[in-house]
């Protein structure tokens, strides 16, 4: 079943290559070619070095803003974080944990409340730009979906990217390197110039999983109704201005920080913050809504923003869940 599921993903991806090529995802190979081995943590002016690197949508905008802030106000400390992240003499799992904790520590000297958004997605992008022969891009959303698909347990925070790379390497060895048709199609659609050649197929492996599992290539898109009020407070104009869709319950924190496998994992978080403590039926229903927002909504899905029965706007999802307190 596992092998059949993976082969189905690859067949969907090959059919897409035949019809459309790499299309709107070609930019990944272009950017990595242009900015390989960067950002340079030894640059004289770290802020200018970071500003000169185009991360496109591979990083949260908030992560980019935080990196500029840290490079401005805590340049030496942030430089050391980057150096540590890029140091191949240190096991990756230790680098991931250190980078996450140390960037938060130095950011807390500047901002007491807000998160850094320097999570494993941010680290994966930095590592991939710096050394694409070894690393590749990552999102929690399709990592979790792939784990579900092949029937393996996903890992905890700070262990996910390491596990993801193990899965990617296995995927490359068993399913990419053995598929001559896939390799031929990929090489045919990848331009000869101004792109990263991807000799180890790291970016190709990410692209297959991202397109088929996150962008739902070959699947029907889902439609979701999302309310726009918390009590009497209308959030529609905030959503519209920032091109985001959001829900409440921010007190329960970042769901990426805890293990959320099913909606029942959210119910204790709600009750700990005083939500529906004596009403299990409502708690279960609301936990289901939050779980859908966190795990089920995918890129390409359609959101219908409503105030009661009145439709205020319709949008298409372009990125994964992130927590903003």
PDB file of N, CA and C in Angstrom, residues 142-235:
ATOM      1  N   UNK A 142       3.217  19.392   4.446  1.00  0.00           N
ATOM      2  CA  UNK A 142       3.309  18.214   3.591  1.00  0.00           C
ATOM      3  C   UNK A 142       4.231  17.143   4.181  1.00  0.00           C
ATOM      4  N   UNK A 143       5.115  17.517   5.097  1.00  0.00           N
ATOM      5  CA  UNK A 143       5.863  16.501   5.847  1.00  0.00           C
ATOM      6  C   UNK A 143       4.894  15.627   6.638  1.00  0.00           C
ATOM      7  N   UNK A 144       3.961  16.257   7.340  1.00  0.00           N
ATOM      8  CA  UNK A 144       2.990  15.517   8.137  1.00  0.00           C
ATOM      9  C   UNK A 144       2.089  14.664   7.245  1.00  0.00           C
ATOM     10  N   UNK A 145       1.668  15.221   6.114  1.00  0.00           N
ATOM     11  CA  UNK A 145       0.817  14.474   5.191  1.00  0.00           C
ATOM     12  C   UNK A 145       1.547  13.269   4.627  1.00  0.00           C
ATOM     13  N   UNK A 146       2.830  13.434   4.319  1.00  0.00           N
ATOM     14  CA  UNK A 146       3.612  12.315   3.792  1.00  0.00           C
ATOM     15  C   UNK A 146       3.780  11.223   4.856  1.00  0.00           C
ATOM     16  N   UNK A 147       4.029  11.623   6.095  1.00  0.00           N
ATOM     17  CA  UNK A 147       4.112  10.642   7.186  1.00  0.00           C
ATOM     18  C   UNK A 147       2.816   9.844   7.292  1.00  0.00           C
ATOM     19  N   UNK A 148       1.686  10.540   7.215  1.00  0.00           N
ATOM     20  CA  UNK A 148       0.386   9.857   7.262  1.00  0.00           C
ATOM     21  C   UNK A 148       0.243   8.888   6.092  1.00  0.00           C
ATOM     22  N   UNK A 149       0.671   9.326   4.915  1.00  0.00           N
ATOM     23  CA  UNK A 149       0.519   8.524   3.703  1.00  0.00           C
ATOM     24  C   UNK A 149       1.293   7.214   3.795  1.00  0.00           C
ATOM     25  N   UNK A 150       2.520   7.268   4.317  1.00  0.00           N
ATOM     26  CA  UNK A 150       3.364   6.072   4.339  1.00  0.00           C
ATOM     27  C   UNK A 150       3.300   5.337   5.681  1.00  0.00           C
ATOM     28  N   UNK A 151       2.497   5.868   6.603  1.00  0.00           N
ATOM     29  CA  UNK A 151       2.269   5.170   7.854  1.00  0.00           C
ATOM     30  C   UNK A 151       3.419   5.192   8.831  1.00  0.00           C
ATOM     31  N   UNK A 152       4.113   6.341   8.934  1.00  0.00           N
ATOM     32  CA  UNK A 152       5.174   6.481   9.931  1.00  0.00           C
ATOM     33  C   UNK A 152       4.818   7.613  10.880  1.00  0.00           C
ATOM     34  N   UNK A 153       5.329   7.540  12.083  1.00  0.00           N
ATOM     35  CA  UNK A 153       5.082   8.577  13.073  1.00  0.00           C
ATOM     36  C   UNK A 153       5.905   9.820  12.753  1.00  0.00           C
ATOM     37  N   UNK A 154       5.259  10.962  12.741  1.00  0.00           N
ATOM     38  CA  UNK A 154       6.001  12.216  12.602  1.00  0.00           C
ATOM     39  C   UNK A 154       6.722  12.501  13.918  1.00  0.00           C
ATOM     40  N   UNK A 155       7.694  13.384  13.856  1.00  0.00           N
ATOM     41  CA  UNK A 155       8.520  13.657  15.022  1.00  0.00           C
ATOM     42  C   UNK A 155       8.094  14.943  15.730  1.00  0.00           C
ATOM     43  N   UNK A 156       8.720  15.172  16.873  1.00  0.00           N
ATOM     44  CA  UNK A 156       8.449  16.359  17.653  1.00  0.00           C
ATOM     45  C   UNK A 156       9.195  17.566  17.089  1.00  0.00           C
ATOM     46  N   UNK A 157       8.829  18.734  17.577  1.00  0.00           N
ATOM     47  CA  UNK A 157       9.517  19.962  17.222  1.00  0.00           C
ATOM     48  C   UNK A 157      11.020  19.789  17.394  1.00  0.00           C
ATOM     49  N   UNK A 158      11.783  20.358  16.485  1.00  0.00           N
ATOM     50  CA  UNK A 158      13.252  20.307  16.431  1.00  0.00           C
ATOM     51  C   UNK A 158      13.796  18.963  15.967  1.00  0.00           C
ATOM     52  N   UNK A 159      12.909  17.990  15.738  1.00  0.00           N
ATOM     53  CA  UNK A 159      13.327  16.698  15.198  1.00  0.00           C
ATOM     54  C   UNK A 159      12.729  16.444  13.809  1.00  0.00           C
ATOM     55  N   UNK A 160      11.816  17.318  13.392  1.00  0.00           N
ATOM     56  CA  UNK A 160      11.050  17.048  12.172  1.00  0.00           C
ATOM     57  C   UNK A 160      11.882  17.188  10.912  1.00  0.00           C
ATOM     58  N   UNK A 161      12.699  18.219  10.833  1.00  0.00           N
ATOM     59  CA  UNK A 161      13.459  18.419   9.597  1.00  0.00           C
ATOM     60  C   UNK A 161      14.480  17.308   9.397  1.00  0.00           C
ATOM     61  N   UNK A 162      15.111  16.872  10.470  1.00  0.00           N
ATOM     62  CA  UNK A 162      16.052  15.758  10.376  1.00  0.00           C
ATOM     63  C   UNK A 162      15.335  14.505   9.879  1.00  0.00           C
ATOM     64  N   UNK A 163      14.174  14.228  10.429  1.00  0.00           N
ATOM     65  CA  UNK A 163      13.388  13.075   9.995  1.00  0.00           C
ATOM     66  C   UNK A 163      12.947  13.231   8.551  1.00  0.00           C
ATOM     67  N   UNK A 164      12.513  14.410   8.193  1.00  0.00           N
ATOM     68  CA  UNK A 164      12.095  14.697   6.817  1.00  0.00           C
ATOM     69  C   UNK A 164      13.222  14.416   5.828  1.00  0.00           C
ATOM     70  N   UNK A 165      14.443  14.831   6.148  1.00  0.00           N
ATOM     71  CA  UNK A 165      15.578  14.569   5.263  1.00  0.00           C
ATOM     72  C   UNK A 165      15.833  13.069   5.124  1.00  0.00           C
ATOM     73  N   UNK A 166      15.653  12.315   6.204  1.00  0.00           N
ATOM     74  CA  UNK A 166      15.787  10.858   6.121  1.00  0.00           C
ATOM     75  C   UNK A 166      14.758  10.280   5.152  1.00  0.00           C
ATOM     76  N   UNK A 167      13.520  10.769   5.247  1.00  0.00           N
ATOM     77  CA  UNK A 167      12.459  10.297   4.351  1.00  0.00           C
ATOM     78  C   UNK A 167      12.740  10.708   2.909  1.00  0.00           C
ATOM     79  N   UNK A 168      13.223  11.936   2.732  1.00  0.00           N
ATOM     80  CA  UNK A 168      13.549  12.434   1.392  1.00  0.00           C
ATOM     81  C   UNK A 168      14.653  11.589   0.762  1.00  0.00           C
ATOM     82  N   UNK A 169      15.693  11.304   1.531  1.00  0.00           N
ATOM     83  CA  UNK A 169      16.805  10.508   0.998  1.00  0.00           C
ATOM     84  C   UNK A 169      16.341   9.119   0.596  1.00  0.00           C
ATOM     85  N   UNK A 170      15.474   8.534   1.398  1.00  0.00           N
ATOM     86  CA  UNK A 170      14.908   7.226   1.066  1.00  0.00           C
ATOM     87  C   UNK A 170      14.044   7.316  -0.194  1.00  0.00           C
ATOM     88  N   UNK A 171      13.269   8.372  -0.299  1.00  0.00           N
ATOM     89  CA  UNK A 171      12.409   8.621  -1.462  1.00  0.00           C
ATOM     90  C   UNK A 171      13.248   8.748  -2.734  1.00  0.00           C
ATOM     91  N   UNK A 172      14.350   9.466  -2.638  1.00  0.00           N
ATOM     92  CA  UNK A 172      15.241   9.659  -3.792  1.00  0.00           C
ATOM     93  C   UNK A 172      15.867   8.335  -4.223  1.00  0.00           C
ATOM     94  N   UNK A 173      16.411   7.596  -3.263  1.00  0.00           N
ATOM     95  CA  UNK A 173      17.108   6.347  -3.586  1.00  0.00           C
ATOM     96  C   UNK A 173      16.171   5.301  -4.172  1.00  0.00           C
ATOM     97  N   UNK A 174      14.970   5.165  -3.617  1.00  0.00           N
ATOM     98  CA  UNK A 174      14.078   4.075  -4.013  1.00  0.00           C
ATOM     99  C   UNK A 174      13.160   4.420  -5.176  1.00  0.00           C
ATOM    100  N   UNK A 175      12.802   5.729  -5.294  1.00  0.00           N
ATOM    101  CA  UNK A 175      11.749   6.055  -6.242  1.00  0.00           C
ATOM    102  C   UNK A 175      12.142   7.062  -7.319  1.00  0.00           C
ATOM    103  N   UNK A 176      13.173   7.844  -7.107  1.00  0.00           N
ATOM    104  CA  UNK A 176      13.594   8.799  -8.134  1.00  0.00           C
ATOM    105  C   UNK A 176      14.739   8.229  -8.961  1.00  0.00           C
ATOM    106  N   UNK A 177      15.796   7.799  -8.301  1.00  0.00           N
ATOM    107  CA  UNK A 177      16.968   7.310  -9.028  1.00  0.00           C
ATOM    108  C   UNK A 177      16.675   6.048  -9.835  1.00  0.00           C
ATOM    109  N   UNK A 178      15.633   5.337  -9.479  1.00  0.00           N
ATOM    110  CA  UNK A 178      15.273   4.109 -10.202  1.00  0.00           C
ATOM    111  C   UNK A 178      14.261   4.354 -11.317  1.00  0.00           C
ATOM    112  N   UNK A 179      13.796   5.604 -11.468  1.00  0.00           N
ATOM    113  CA  UNK A 179      12.752   5.917 -12.457  1.00  0.00           C
ATOM    114  C   UNK A 179      13.375   6.717 -13.600  1.00  0.00           C
ATOM    115  N   UNK A 180      13.800   6.017 -14.635  1.00  0.00           N
ATOM    116  CA  UNK A 180      14.479   6.680 -15.755  1.00  0.00           C
ATOM    117  C   UNK A 180      13.566   7.648 -16.495  1.00  0.00           C
ATOM    118  N   UNK A 181      12.285   7.313 -16.570  1.00  0.00           N
ATOM    119  CA  UNK A 181      11.341   8.212 -17.250  1.00  0.00           C
ATOM    120  C   UNK A 181      11.225   9.534 -16.499  1.00  0.00           C
ATOM    121  N   UNK A 182      11.114   9.459 -15.180  1.00  0.00           N
ATOM    122  CA  UNK A 182      11.015  10.665 -14.369  1.00  0.00           C
ATOM    123  C   UNK A 182      12.267  11.525 -14.526  1.00  0.00           C
ATOM    124  N   UNK A 183      13.425  10.917 -14.440  1.00  0.00           N
ATOM    125  CA  UNK A 183      14.685  11.672 -14.555  1.00  0.00           C
ATOM    126  C   UNK A 183      14.787  12.318 -15.926  1.00  0.00           C
ATOM    127  N   UNK A 184      14.421  11.586 -16.973  1.00  0.00           N
ATOM    128  CA  UNK A 184      14.480  12.145 -18.328  1.00  0.00           C
ATOM    129  C   UNK A 184      13.530  13.323 -18.482  1.00  0.00           C
ATOM    130  N   UNK A 185      12.321  13.190 -17.954  1.00  0.00           N
ATOM    131  CA  UNK A 185      11.351  14.284 -18.026  1.00  0.00           C
ATOM    132  C   UNK A 185      11.851  15.508 -17.273  1.00  0.00           C
ATOM    133  N   UNK A 186      12.402  15.275 -16.088  1.00  0.00           N
ATOM    134  CA  UNK A 186      12.916  16.375 -15.282  1.00  0.00           C
ATOM    135  C   UNK A 186      14.041  17.108 -16.003  1.00  0.00           C
ATOM    136  N   UNK A 187      14.999  16.360 -16.533  1.00  0.00           N
ATOM    137  CA  UNK A 187      16.133  16.992 -17.226  1.00  0.00           C
ATOM    138  C   UNK A 187      15.689  17.709 -18.493  1.00  0.00           C
ATOM    139  N   UNK A 188      14.651  17.195 -19.139  1.00  0.00           N
ATOM    140  CA  UNK A 188      14.127  17.837 -20.342  1.00  0.00           C
ATOM    141  C   UNK A 188      13.467  19.167 -20.026  1.00  0.00           C
ATOM    142  N   UNK A 189      12.803  19.253 -18.874  1.00  0.00           N
ATOM    143  CA  UNK A 189      12.059  20.471 -18.532  1.00  0.00           C
ATOM    144  C   UNK A 189      12.903  21.489 -17.772  1.00  0.00           C
ATOM    145  N   UNK A 190      14.053  21.051 -17.225  1.00  0.00           N
ATOM    146  CA  UNK A 190      14.929  21.979 -16.509  1.00  0.00           C
ATOM    147  C   UNK A 190      15.818  22.689 -17.519  1.00  0.00           C
ATOM    148  N   UNK A 191      15.782  24.031 -17.586  1.00  0.00           N
ATOM    149  CA  UNK A 191      16.616  24.754 -18.552  1.00  0.00           C
ATOM    150  C   UNK A 191      18.096  24.444 -18.386  1.00  0.00           C
ATOM    151  N   UNK A 192      18.854  24.698 -19.446  1.00  0.00           N
ATOM    152  CA  UNK A 192      20.289  24.404 -19.428  1.00  0.00           C
ATOM    153  C   UNK A 192      21.094  25.467 -18.693  1.00  0.00           C
ATOM    154  N   UNK A 193      20.539  26.667 -18.569  1.00  0.00           N
ATOM    155  CA  UNK A 193      21.287  27.774 -17.974  1.00  0.00           C
ATOM    156  C   UNK A 193      20.476  28.453 -16.870  1.00  0.00           C
ATOM    157  N   UNK A 194      21.225  29.074 -15.968  1.00  0.00           N
ATOM    158  CA  UNK A 194      20.659  29.923 -14.906  1.00  0.00           C
ATOM    159  C   UNK A 194      19.733  29.179 -13.945  1.00  0.00           C
ATOM    160  N   UNK A 195      19.978  27.901 -13.805  1.00  0.00           N
ATOM    161  CA  UNK A 195      19.241  27.107 -12.812  1.00  0.00           C
ATOM    162  C   UNK A 195      20.221  26.198 -12.085  1.00  0.00           C
ATOM    163  N   UNK A 196      19.853  25.815 -10.884  1.00  0.00           N
ATOM    164  CA  UNK A 196      20.624  24.823 -10.131  1.00  0.00           C
ATOM    165  C   UNK A 196      20.386  23.457 -10.757  1.00  0.00           C
ATOM    166  N   UNK A 197      21.445  22.736 -11.069  1.00  0.00           N
ATOM    167  CA  UNK A 197      21.334  21.473 -11.815  1.00  0.00           C
ATOM    168  C   UNK A 197      20.715  20.349 -10.988  1.00  0.00           C
ATOM    169  N   UNK A 198      20.701  20.481  -9.681  1.00  0.00           N
ATOM    170  CA  UNK A 198      20.056  19.518  -8.797  1.00  0.00           C
ATOM    171  C   UNK A 198      20.591  18.100  -9.009  1.00  0.00           C
ATOM    172  N   UNK A 199      21.906  17.906  -8.914  1.00  0.00           N
ATOM    173  CA  UNK A 199      22.486  16.591  -9.240  1.00  0.00           C
ATOM    174  C   UNK A 199      22.025  15.462  -8.332  1.00  0.00           C
ATOM    175  N   UNK A 200      21.654  15.773  -7.108  1.00  0.00           N
ATOM    176  CA  UNK A 200      21.216  14.744  -6.166  1.00  0.00           C
ATOM    177  C   UNK A 200      19.697  14.634  -6.059  1.00  0.00           C
ATOM    178  N   UNK A 201      18.994  15.443  -6.863  1.00  0.00           N
ATOM    179  CA  UNK A 201      17.526  15.426  -6.940  1.00  0.00           C
ATOM    180  C   UNK A 201      16.847  15.851  -5.641  1.00  0.00           C
ATOM    181  N   UNK A 202      17.534  16.628  -4.822  1.00  0.00           N
ATOM    182  CA  UNK A 202      16.941  17.073  -3.551  1.00  0.00           C
ATOM    183  C   UNK A 202      15.759  18.004  -3.771  1.00  0.00           C
ATOM    184  N   UNK A 203      15.908  18.959  -4.685  1.00  0.00           N
ATOM    185  CA  UNK A 203      14.823  19.909  -4.933  1.00  0.00           C
ATOM    186  C   UNK A 203      13.699  19.224  -5.706  1.00  0.00           C
ATOM    187  N   UNK A 204      14.049  18.317  -6.589  1.00  0.00           N
ATOM    188  CA  UNK A 204      13.025  17.551  -7.302  1.00  0.00           C
ATOM    189  C   UNK A 204      12.173  16.745  -6.331  1.00  0.00           C
ATOM    190  N   UNK A 205      12.811  16.088  -5.371  1.00  0.00           N
ATOM    191  CA  UNK A 205      12.052  15.293  -4.390  1.00  0.00           C
ATOM    192  C   UNK A 205      11.084  16.178  -3.617  1.00  0.00           C
ATOM    193  N   UNK A 206      11.564  17.344  -3.182  1.00  0.00           N
ATOM    194  CA  UNK A 206      10.688  18.284  -2.470  1.00  0.00           C
ATOM    195  C   UNK A 206       9.541  18.723  -3.369  1.00  0.00           C
ATOM    196  N   UNK A 207       9.837  18.986  -4.634  1.00  0.00           N
ATOM    197  CA  UNK A 207       8.816  19.484  -5.555  1.00  0.00           C
ATOM    198  C   UNK A 207       7.730  18.432  -5.775  1.00  0.00           C
ATOM    199  N   UNK A 208       8.117  17.175  -5.868  1.00  0.00           N
ATOM    200  CA  UNK A 208       7.125  16.110  -6.045  1.00  0.00           C
ATOM    201  C   UNK A 208       6.174  16.057  -4.853  1.00  0.00           C
ATOM    202  N   UNK A 209       6.739  16.038  -3.648  1.00  0.00           N
ATOM    203  CA  UNK A 209       5.896  15.948  -2.458  1.00  0.00           C
ATOM    204  C   UNK A 209       5.081  17.217  -2.258  1.00  0.00           C
ATOM    205  N   UNK A 210       5.699  18.364  -2.501  1.00  0.00           N
ATOM    206  CA  UNK A 210       4.993  19.633  -2.314  1.00  0.00           C
ATOM    207  C   UNK A 210       3.812  19.759  -3.272  1.00  0.00           C
ATOM    208  N   UNK A 211       4.053  19.465  -4.534  1.00  0.00           N
ATOM    209  CA  UNK A 211       2.972  19.634  -5.521  1.00  0.00           C
ATOM    210  C   UNK A 211       1.838  18.634  -5.304  1.00  0.00           C
ATOM    211  N   UNK A 212       2.189  17.395  -5.032  1.00  0.00           N
ATOM    212  CA  UNK A 212       1.144  16.373  -4.951  1.00  0.00           C
ATOM    213  C   UNK A 212       0.427  16.369  -3.611  1.00  0.00           C
ATOM    214  N   UNK A 213       1.143  16.698  -2.535  1.00  0.00           N
ATOM    215  CA  UNK A 213       0.534  16.619  -1.201  1.00  0.00           C
ATOM    216  C   UNK A 213       0.056  17.966  -0.676  1.00  0.00           C
ATOM    217  N   UNK A 214       0.773  19.039  -1.008  1.00  0.00           N
ATOM    218  CA  UNK A 214       0.392  20.357  -0.496  1.00  0.00           C
ATOM    219  C   UNK A 214      -0.480  21.106  -1.500  1.00  0.00           C
ATOM    220  N   UNK A 215      -0.037  21.165  -2.739  1.00  0.00           N
ATOM    221  CA  UNK A 215      -0.820  21.859  -3.766  1.00  0.00           C
ATOM    222  C   UNK A 215      -1.893  20.952  -4.363  1.00  0.00           C
ATOM    223  N   UNK A 216      -1.906  19.701  -3.923  1.00  0.00           N
ATOM    224  CA  UNK A 216      -2.961  18.753  -4.278  1.00  0.00           C
ATOM    225  C   UNK A 216      -3.065  18.541  -5.781  1.00  0.00           C
ATOM    226  N   UNK A 217      -1.919  18.426  -6.427  1.00  0.00           N
ATOM    227  CA  UNK A 217      -1.876  18.168  -7.860  1.00  0.00           C
ATOM    228  C   UNK A 217      -2.672  16.908  -8.172  1.00  0.00           C
ATOM    229  N   UNK A 218      -3.606  17.022  -9.063  1.00  0.00           N
ATOM    230  CA  UNK A 218      -4.413  15.880  -9.457  1.00  0.00           C
ATOM    231  C   UNK A 218      -5.599  15.596  -8.558  1.00  0.00           C
ATOM    232  N   UNK A 219      -5.764  16.391  -7.514  1.00  0.00           N
ATOM    233  CA  UNK A 219      -6.879  16.170  -6.585  1.00  0.00           C
ATOM    234  C   UNK A 219      -7.888  17.303  -6.690  1.00  0.00           C
ATOM    235  N   UNK A 220      -9.120  17.031  -6.258  1.00  0.00           N
ATOM    236  CA  UNK A 220     -10.124  18.077  -6.220  1.00  0.00           C
ATOM    237  C   UNK A 220      -9.862  18.994  -5.038  1.00  0.00           C
ATOM    238  N   UNK A 221     -10.037  20.283  -5.258  1.00  0.00           N
ATOM    239  CA  UNK A 221      -9.835  21.221  -4.153  1.00  0.00           C
ATOM    240  C   UNK A 221     -11.030  21.190  -3.209  1.00  0.00           C
ATOM    241  N   UNK A 222     -10.753  21.501  -1.954  1.00  0.00           N
ATOM    242  CA  UNK A 222     -11.810  21.560  -0.951  1.00  0.00           C
ATOM    243  C   UNK A 222     -12.246  22.999  -0.711  1.00  0.00           C
ATOM    244  N   UNK A 223     -13.454  23.159  -0.200  1.00  0.00           N
ATOM    245  CA  UNK A 223     -14.036  24.477   0.073  1.00  0.00           C
ATOM    246  C   UNK A 223     -14.326  24.574   1.568  1.00  0.00           C
ATOM    247  N   UNK A 224     -13.968  25.727   2.147  1.00  0.00           N
ATOM    248  CA  UNK A 224     -14.119  25.910   3.588  1.00  0.00           C
ATOM    249  C   UNK A 224     -14.817  27.228   3.884  1.00  0.00           C
ATOM    250  N   UNK A 225     -15.776  27.168   4.800  1.00  0.00           N
ATOM    251  CA  UNK A 225     -16.412  28.395   5.279  1.00  0.00           C
ATOM    252  C   UNK A 225     -15.702  28.826   6.552  1.00  0.00           C
ATOM    253  N   UNK A 226     -15.308  30.090   6.609  1.00  0.00           N
ATOM    254  CA  UNK A 226     -14.645  30.638   7.793  1.00  0.00           C
ATOM    255  C   UNK A 226     -15.378  31.899   8.230  1.00  0.00           C
ATOM    256  N   UNK A 227     -15.716  31.960   9.509  1.00  0.00           N
ATOM    257  CA  UNK A 227     -16.348  33.159  10.048  1.00  0.00           C
ATOM    258  C   UNK A 227     -15.362  34.300  10.172  1.00  0.00           C
ATOM    259  N   UNK A 228     -15.876  35.493  10.312  1.00  0.00           N
ATOM    260  CA  UNK A 228     -15.011  36.681  10.338  1.00  0.00           C
ATOM    261  C   UNK A 228     -15.176  37.510  11.600  1.00  0.00           C
ATOM    262  N   UNK A 229     -15.901  36.976  12.577  1.00  0.00           N
ATOM    263  CA  UNK A 229     -16.116  37.718  13.820  1.00  0.00           C
ATOM    264  C   UNK A 229     -15.667  36.911  15.023  1.00  0.00           C
ATOM    265  N   UNK A 230     -15.147  37.630  16.026  1.00  0.00           N
ATOM    266  CA  UNK A 230     -14.968  37.059  17.361  1.00  0.00           C
ATOM    267  C   UNK A 230     -15.884  37.866  18.273  1.00  0.00           C
ATOM    268  N   UNK A 231     -16.984  37.255  18.692  1.00  0.00           N
ATOM    269  CA  UNK A 231     -18.008  38.015  19.398  1.00  0.00           C
ATOM    270  C   UNK A 231     -18.588  39.064  18.471  1.00  0.00           C
ATOM    271  N   UNK A 232     -18.535  40.323  18.901  1.00  0.00           N
ATOM    272  CA  UNK A 232     -19.012  41.423  18.062  1.00  0.00           C
ATOM    273  C   UNK A 232     -17.879  42.092  17.292  1.00  0.00           C
ATOM    274  N   UNK A 233     -16.666  41.578  17.452  1.00  0.00           N
ATOM    275  CA  UNK A 233     -15.494  42.207  16.832  1.00  0.00           C
ATOM    276  C   UNK A 233     -15.299  41.666  15.417  1.00  0.00           C
ATOM    277  N   UNK A 234     -15.424  42.526  14.423  1.00  0.00           N
ATOM    278  CA  UNK A 234     -15.317  42.142  13.020  1.00  0.00           C
ATOM    279  C   UNK A 234     -13.853  42.159  12.570  1.00  0.00           C
ATOM    280  N   UNK A 235     -13.373  41.010  12.046  1.00  0.00           N
ATOM    281  CA  UNK A 235     -11.977  40.877  11.604  1.00  0.00           C
ATOM    282  C   UNK A 235     -11.824  40.856  10.087  1.00  0.00           C
TER     283      UNK A 235
END
